[in-house]
Coordinates of C-alpha atoms in Angstrom, one line a residue:
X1 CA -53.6 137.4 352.2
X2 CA -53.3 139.0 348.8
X3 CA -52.9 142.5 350.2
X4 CA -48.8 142.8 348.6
X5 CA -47.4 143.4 345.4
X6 CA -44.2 142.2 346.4
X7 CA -42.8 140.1 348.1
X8 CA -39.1 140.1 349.2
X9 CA -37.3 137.3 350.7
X10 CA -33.5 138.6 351.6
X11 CA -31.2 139.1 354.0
X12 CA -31.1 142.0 356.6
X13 CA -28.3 143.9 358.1
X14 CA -27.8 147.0 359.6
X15 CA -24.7 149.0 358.2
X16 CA -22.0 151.1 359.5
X17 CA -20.8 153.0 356.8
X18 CA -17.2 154.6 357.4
X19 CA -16.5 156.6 354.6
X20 CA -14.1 158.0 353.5
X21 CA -11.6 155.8 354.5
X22 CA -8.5 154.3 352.6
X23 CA -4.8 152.9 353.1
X24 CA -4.3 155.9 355.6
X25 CA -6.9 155.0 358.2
X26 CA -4.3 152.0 359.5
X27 CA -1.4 154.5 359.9
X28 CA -3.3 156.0 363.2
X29 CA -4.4 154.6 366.4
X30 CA -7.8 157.0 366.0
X31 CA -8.9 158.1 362.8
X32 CA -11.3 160.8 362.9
X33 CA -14.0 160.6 360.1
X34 CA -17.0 163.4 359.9
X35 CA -19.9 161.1 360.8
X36 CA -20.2 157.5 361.6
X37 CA -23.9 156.8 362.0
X38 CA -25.9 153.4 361.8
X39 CA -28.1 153.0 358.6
X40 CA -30.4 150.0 357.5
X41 CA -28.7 147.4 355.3
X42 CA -29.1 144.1 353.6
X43 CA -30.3 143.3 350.0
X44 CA -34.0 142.3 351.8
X45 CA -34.2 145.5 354.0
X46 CA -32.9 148.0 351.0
X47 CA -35.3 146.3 348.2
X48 CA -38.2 146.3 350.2
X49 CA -37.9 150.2 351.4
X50 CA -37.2 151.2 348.4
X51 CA -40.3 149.6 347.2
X52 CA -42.4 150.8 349.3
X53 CA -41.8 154.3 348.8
X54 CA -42.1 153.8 345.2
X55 CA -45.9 153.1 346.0
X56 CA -45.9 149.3 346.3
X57 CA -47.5 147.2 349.2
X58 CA -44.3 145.3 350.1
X59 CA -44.1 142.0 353.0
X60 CA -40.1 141.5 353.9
X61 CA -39.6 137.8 354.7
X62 CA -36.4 137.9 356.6
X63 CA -34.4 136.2 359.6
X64 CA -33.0 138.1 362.6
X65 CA -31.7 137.8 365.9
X66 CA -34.1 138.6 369.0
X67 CA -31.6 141.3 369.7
X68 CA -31.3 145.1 369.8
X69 CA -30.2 145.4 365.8
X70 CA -33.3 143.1 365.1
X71 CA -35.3 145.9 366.9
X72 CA -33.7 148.8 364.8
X73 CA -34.7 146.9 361.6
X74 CA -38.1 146.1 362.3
X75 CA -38.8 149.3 363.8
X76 CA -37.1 150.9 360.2
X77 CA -39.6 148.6 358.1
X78 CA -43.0 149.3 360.5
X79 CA -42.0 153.2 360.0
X80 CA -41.9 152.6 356.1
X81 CA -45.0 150.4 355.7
X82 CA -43.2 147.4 355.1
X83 CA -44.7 144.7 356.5
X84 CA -43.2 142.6 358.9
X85 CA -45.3 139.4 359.8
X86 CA -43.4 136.7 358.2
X87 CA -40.1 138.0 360.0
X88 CA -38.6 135.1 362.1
X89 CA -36.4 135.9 364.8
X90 CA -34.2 133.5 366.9
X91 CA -32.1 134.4 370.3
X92 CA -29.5 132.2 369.5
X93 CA -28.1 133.9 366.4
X94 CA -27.0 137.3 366.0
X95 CA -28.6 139.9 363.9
X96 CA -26.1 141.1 360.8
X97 CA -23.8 144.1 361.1
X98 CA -21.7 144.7 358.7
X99 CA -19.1 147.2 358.7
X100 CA -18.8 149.1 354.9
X101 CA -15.5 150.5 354.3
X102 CA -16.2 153.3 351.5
X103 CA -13.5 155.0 349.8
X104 CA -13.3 158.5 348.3
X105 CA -15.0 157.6 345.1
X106 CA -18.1 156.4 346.7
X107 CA -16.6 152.6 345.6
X108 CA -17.0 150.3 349.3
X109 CA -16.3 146.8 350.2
X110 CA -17.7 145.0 353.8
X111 CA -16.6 143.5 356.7
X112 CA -19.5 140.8 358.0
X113 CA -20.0 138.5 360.7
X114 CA -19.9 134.7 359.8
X115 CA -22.6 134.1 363.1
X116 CA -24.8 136.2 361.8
X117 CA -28.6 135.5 360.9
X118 CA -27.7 135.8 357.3
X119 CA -25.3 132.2 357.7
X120 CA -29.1 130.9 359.0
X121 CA -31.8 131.8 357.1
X122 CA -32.9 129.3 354.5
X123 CA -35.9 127.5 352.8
X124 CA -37.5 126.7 355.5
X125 CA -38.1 129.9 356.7
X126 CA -39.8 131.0 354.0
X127 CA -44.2 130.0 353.6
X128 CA -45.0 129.4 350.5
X129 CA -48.3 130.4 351.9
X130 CA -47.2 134.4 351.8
X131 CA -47.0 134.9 348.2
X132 CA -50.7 134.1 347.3
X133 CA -52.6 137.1 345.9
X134 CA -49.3 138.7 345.5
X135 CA -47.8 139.9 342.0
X136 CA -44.2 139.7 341.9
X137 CA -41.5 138.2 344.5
X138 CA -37.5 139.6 344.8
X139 CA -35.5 137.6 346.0
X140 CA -32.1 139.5 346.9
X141 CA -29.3 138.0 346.8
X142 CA -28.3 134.5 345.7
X143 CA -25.1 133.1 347.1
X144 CA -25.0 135.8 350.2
X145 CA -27.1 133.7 351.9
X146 CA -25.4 130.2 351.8
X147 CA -28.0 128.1 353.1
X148 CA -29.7 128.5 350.0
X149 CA -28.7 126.3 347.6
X150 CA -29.8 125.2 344.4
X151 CA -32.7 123.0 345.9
X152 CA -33.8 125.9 348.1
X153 CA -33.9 128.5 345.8
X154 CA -35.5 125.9 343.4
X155 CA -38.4 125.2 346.2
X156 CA -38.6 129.1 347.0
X157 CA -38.7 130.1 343.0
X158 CA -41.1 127.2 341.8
X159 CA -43.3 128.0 344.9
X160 CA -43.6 131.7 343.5
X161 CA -44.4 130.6 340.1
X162 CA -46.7 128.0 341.1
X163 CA -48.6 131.0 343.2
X164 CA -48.8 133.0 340.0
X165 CA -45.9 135.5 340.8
X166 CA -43.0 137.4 338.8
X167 CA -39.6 135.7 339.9
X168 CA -36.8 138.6 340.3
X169 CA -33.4 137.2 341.3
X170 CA -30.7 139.5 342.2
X171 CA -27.3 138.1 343.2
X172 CA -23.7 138.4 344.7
X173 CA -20.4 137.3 343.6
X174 CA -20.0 133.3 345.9
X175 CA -17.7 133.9 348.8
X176 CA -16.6 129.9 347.5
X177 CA -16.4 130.6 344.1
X178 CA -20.0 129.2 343.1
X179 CA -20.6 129.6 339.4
X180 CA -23.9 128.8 336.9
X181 CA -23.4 125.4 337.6
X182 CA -24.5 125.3 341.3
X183 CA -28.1 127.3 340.8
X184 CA -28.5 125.7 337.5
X185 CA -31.8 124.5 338.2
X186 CA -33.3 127.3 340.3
X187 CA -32.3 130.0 337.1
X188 CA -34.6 127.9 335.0
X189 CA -37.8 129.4 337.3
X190 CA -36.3 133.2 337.2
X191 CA -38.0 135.6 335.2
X192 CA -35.9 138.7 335.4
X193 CA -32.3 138.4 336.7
X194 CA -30.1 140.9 337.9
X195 CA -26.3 140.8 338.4
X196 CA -23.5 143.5 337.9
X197 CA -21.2 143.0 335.4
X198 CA -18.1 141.5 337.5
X199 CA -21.0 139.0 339.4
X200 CA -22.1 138.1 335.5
X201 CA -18.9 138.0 334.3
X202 CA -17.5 135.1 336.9
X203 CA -21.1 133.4 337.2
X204 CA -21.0 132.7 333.6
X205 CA -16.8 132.6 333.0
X206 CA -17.9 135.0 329.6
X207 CA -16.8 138.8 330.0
X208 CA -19.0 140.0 327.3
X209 CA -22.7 141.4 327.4
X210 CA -23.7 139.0 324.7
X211 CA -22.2 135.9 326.0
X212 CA -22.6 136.6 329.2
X213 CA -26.3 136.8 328.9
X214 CA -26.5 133.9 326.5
X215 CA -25.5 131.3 329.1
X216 CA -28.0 133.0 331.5
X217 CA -30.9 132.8 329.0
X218 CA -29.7 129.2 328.2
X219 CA -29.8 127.9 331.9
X220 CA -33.6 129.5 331.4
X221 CA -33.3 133.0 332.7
X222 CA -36.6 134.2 331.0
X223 CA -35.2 138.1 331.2
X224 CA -31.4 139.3 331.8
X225 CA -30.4 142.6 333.4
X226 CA -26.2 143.4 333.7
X227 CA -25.6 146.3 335.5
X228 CA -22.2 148.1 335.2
X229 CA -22.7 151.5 337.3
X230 CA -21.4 154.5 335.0
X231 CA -22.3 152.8 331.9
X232 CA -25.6 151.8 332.8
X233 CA -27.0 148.5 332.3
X234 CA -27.4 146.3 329.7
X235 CA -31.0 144.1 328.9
X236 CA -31.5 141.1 326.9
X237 CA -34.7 138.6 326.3
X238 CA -35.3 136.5 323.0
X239 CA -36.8 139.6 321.7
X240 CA -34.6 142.6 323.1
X241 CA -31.1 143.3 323.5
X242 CA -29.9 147.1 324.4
X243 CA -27.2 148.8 326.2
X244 CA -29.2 151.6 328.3
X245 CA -26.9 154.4 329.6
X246 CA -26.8 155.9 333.2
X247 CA -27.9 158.3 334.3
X248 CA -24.9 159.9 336.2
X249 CA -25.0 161.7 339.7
X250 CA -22.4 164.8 339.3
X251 CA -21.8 164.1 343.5
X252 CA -21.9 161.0 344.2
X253 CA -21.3 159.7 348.0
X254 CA -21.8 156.4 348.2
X255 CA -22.6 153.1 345.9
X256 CA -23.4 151.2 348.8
X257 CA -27.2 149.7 348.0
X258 CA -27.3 150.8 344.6
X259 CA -27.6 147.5 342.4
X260 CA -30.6 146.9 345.2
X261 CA -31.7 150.6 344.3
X262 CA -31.6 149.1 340.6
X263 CA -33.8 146.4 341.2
X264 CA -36.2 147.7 343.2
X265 CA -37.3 150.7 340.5
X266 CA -37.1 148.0 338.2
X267 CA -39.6 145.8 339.9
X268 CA -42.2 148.9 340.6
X269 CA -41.7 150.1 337.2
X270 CA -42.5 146.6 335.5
X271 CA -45.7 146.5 337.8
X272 CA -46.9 149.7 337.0
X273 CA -47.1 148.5 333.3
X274 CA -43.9 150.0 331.7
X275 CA -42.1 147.7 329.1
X276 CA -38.9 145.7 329.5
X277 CA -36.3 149.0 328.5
X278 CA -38.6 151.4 330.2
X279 CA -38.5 149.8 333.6
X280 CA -34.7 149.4 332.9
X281 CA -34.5 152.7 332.1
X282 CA -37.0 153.8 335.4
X283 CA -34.2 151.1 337.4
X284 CA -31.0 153.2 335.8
X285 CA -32.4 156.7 337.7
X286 CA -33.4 155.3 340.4
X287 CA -29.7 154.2 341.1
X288 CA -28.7 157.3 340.4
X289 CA -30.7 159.0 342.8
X290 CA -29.4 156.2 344.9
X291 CA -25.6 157.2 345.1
X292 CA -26.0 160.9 346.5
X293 CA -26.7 160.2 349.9
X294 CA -25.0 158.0 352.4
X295 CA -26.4 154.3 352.9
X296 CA -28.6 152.0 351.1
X297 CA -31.6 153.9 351.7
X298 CA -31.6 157.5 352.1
X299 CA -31.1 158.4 348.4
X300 CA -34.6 158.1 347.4
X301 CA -37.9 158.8 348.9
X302 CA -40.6 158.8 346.2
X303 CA -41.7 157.9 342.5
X304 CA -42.1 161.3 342.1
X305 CA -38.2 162.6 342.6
X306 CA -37.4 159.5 340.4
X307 CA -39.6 160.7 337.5
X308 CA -38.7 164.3 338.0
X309 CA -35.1 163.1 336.9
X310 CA -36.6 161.5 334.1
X311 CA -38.3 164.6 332.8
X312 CA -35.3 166.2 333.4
X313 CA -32.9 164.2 331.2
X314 CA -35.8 164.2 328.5
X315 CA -35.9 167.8 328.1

């Protein structure tokens, strides 16, 4: 007990990334590609590693299947000092794998399995009992996960704050077409909220930064964080409003992972002391750094190569 900075509660998947692919690949009964190898996925998985290699004592709480993927992942985190004590896993559900189709320009979409551990996990798998001591909890990604709804996330969030923790929120676009309405009250407990710019755009039915953010800091967002890849990402709070620009990878590979890239050198950043646009700003190279290798989480490997970059696009 108290031994984390963070903790992250998330989903877990291992990827197959198959890039690059595109219109072509259906035109052949075998399409050769250069590499198809298995990397570790989910919003949870990819937040947490990254986290921990930024310097941060990190506890994933996570649901998998008692299966051979299950094994891969927890063998991934125990190799990158993530801990791993408040995983749950079950035999009758099936650890995710989700199949990432990524096209020439590093741009991807994904094929996932509906009996899947991510279909499962939910409030009740979470202790509120992990997050005392601790100084900041992720929680990556609303609506993927759709056993969360508004009163679990609302349990989950308010159990957080209660424990004295910074409340992150990332999210996805709803597979049902779930808007600000149906998290309504769980947004009124987040501190720092993350969403790309098509995600913000149809959560909020705005399609401006402004107004956009304004319905998010309305519904009680304390801290709002758009991210929209080559333009960087734009912050807002009662005090702040900025449009921080990217910082842009000359070859990039693949975009899979990087929003959770984002957030996660956002999160270290803000705990290490920096202000709201510096941690943004930290968050923007860490992406970056993100998109030249393949997979979530082979990109970046320390603090230091993320403030080398830094140094280097301040000289």
């Amino acid at each position: 007990m108290g031994n984390f900075d963070v903790i992250c509660v998330g989903n877990s998947a291992v990827d197959v990334p198959l890039c690059p692919v595109g219109p072509e690949i259906f035109s052949y009964d075998s399409y050769p590609i250069d590499r198809i190898i298995p990397q570790v996925g989910g919003s949870g998985t990819n937040v947490s590693t990254i986290l921990s290699r930024l310097g941060k004592r990190v506890k994933l709480i996570t649901l998998l299947g008692d299966d051979m993927l299950g094994d891969f992942l927890i063998r991934h985190c125990q190799r990158n000092g993530i801990d791993t004590s408040s995983i749950a896993r079950r035999s009758d559900i099936d650890t995710p794998l989700s199949v990432g189709l990524v096209r020439a320009d590093g741009e991807r979409g994904f094929v996932v399995s509906k009996s899947s551990s991510t279909f499962s996990f939910c409030a009740e798998d979470v202790n509120s009992a992990d997050f005392a001591g601790a100084k900041a909890m992720v929680f990556s990604s609303i609506f993927i996960m759709p056993r969360f709804d508004d009163a679990g996330l609302t349990k989950v969030f308010s159990d957080a704050q209660k424990a004295g923790l910074v409340v992150c929120a990332d999210m996805m676009r709803s597979r049902t077409g779930q808007r600000i309405d149906a998290i309504a009250t769980a947004l009124s407990h987040v501190d720092y909220f993350f969403a790309n710019f098509e995600e913000a755009e149809f959560l909020t039915s705005q399609s401006a930064y402004h107004s956009m953010s304004q319905v998010l800091l309305d519904a009680g967002v304390k801290h709002v964080l758009i991210k929209n890849g080559k333009e960087g990402c734009y912050i807002r709070d009662n005090e702040t409003e900025q449009l921080l620009p990217a910082f842009l990878n000359e070859h990039p590979v693949d975009t899979i992972g990087a929003g959770d890239n984002f957030a996660a050198g956002f999160v270290a950043a803000l705990l290490d002391g920096l202000t709201f646009p510096e941690a943004a700003r930290f968050a923007n190279a860490t992406a970056a750094i993100s998109v030249g290798a393949p997979g979530s989480t082979n990109g970046v490997q320390s603090k230091e190569q993320v403030e080398t970059l830094l140094r280097q696009a301040s000289v």
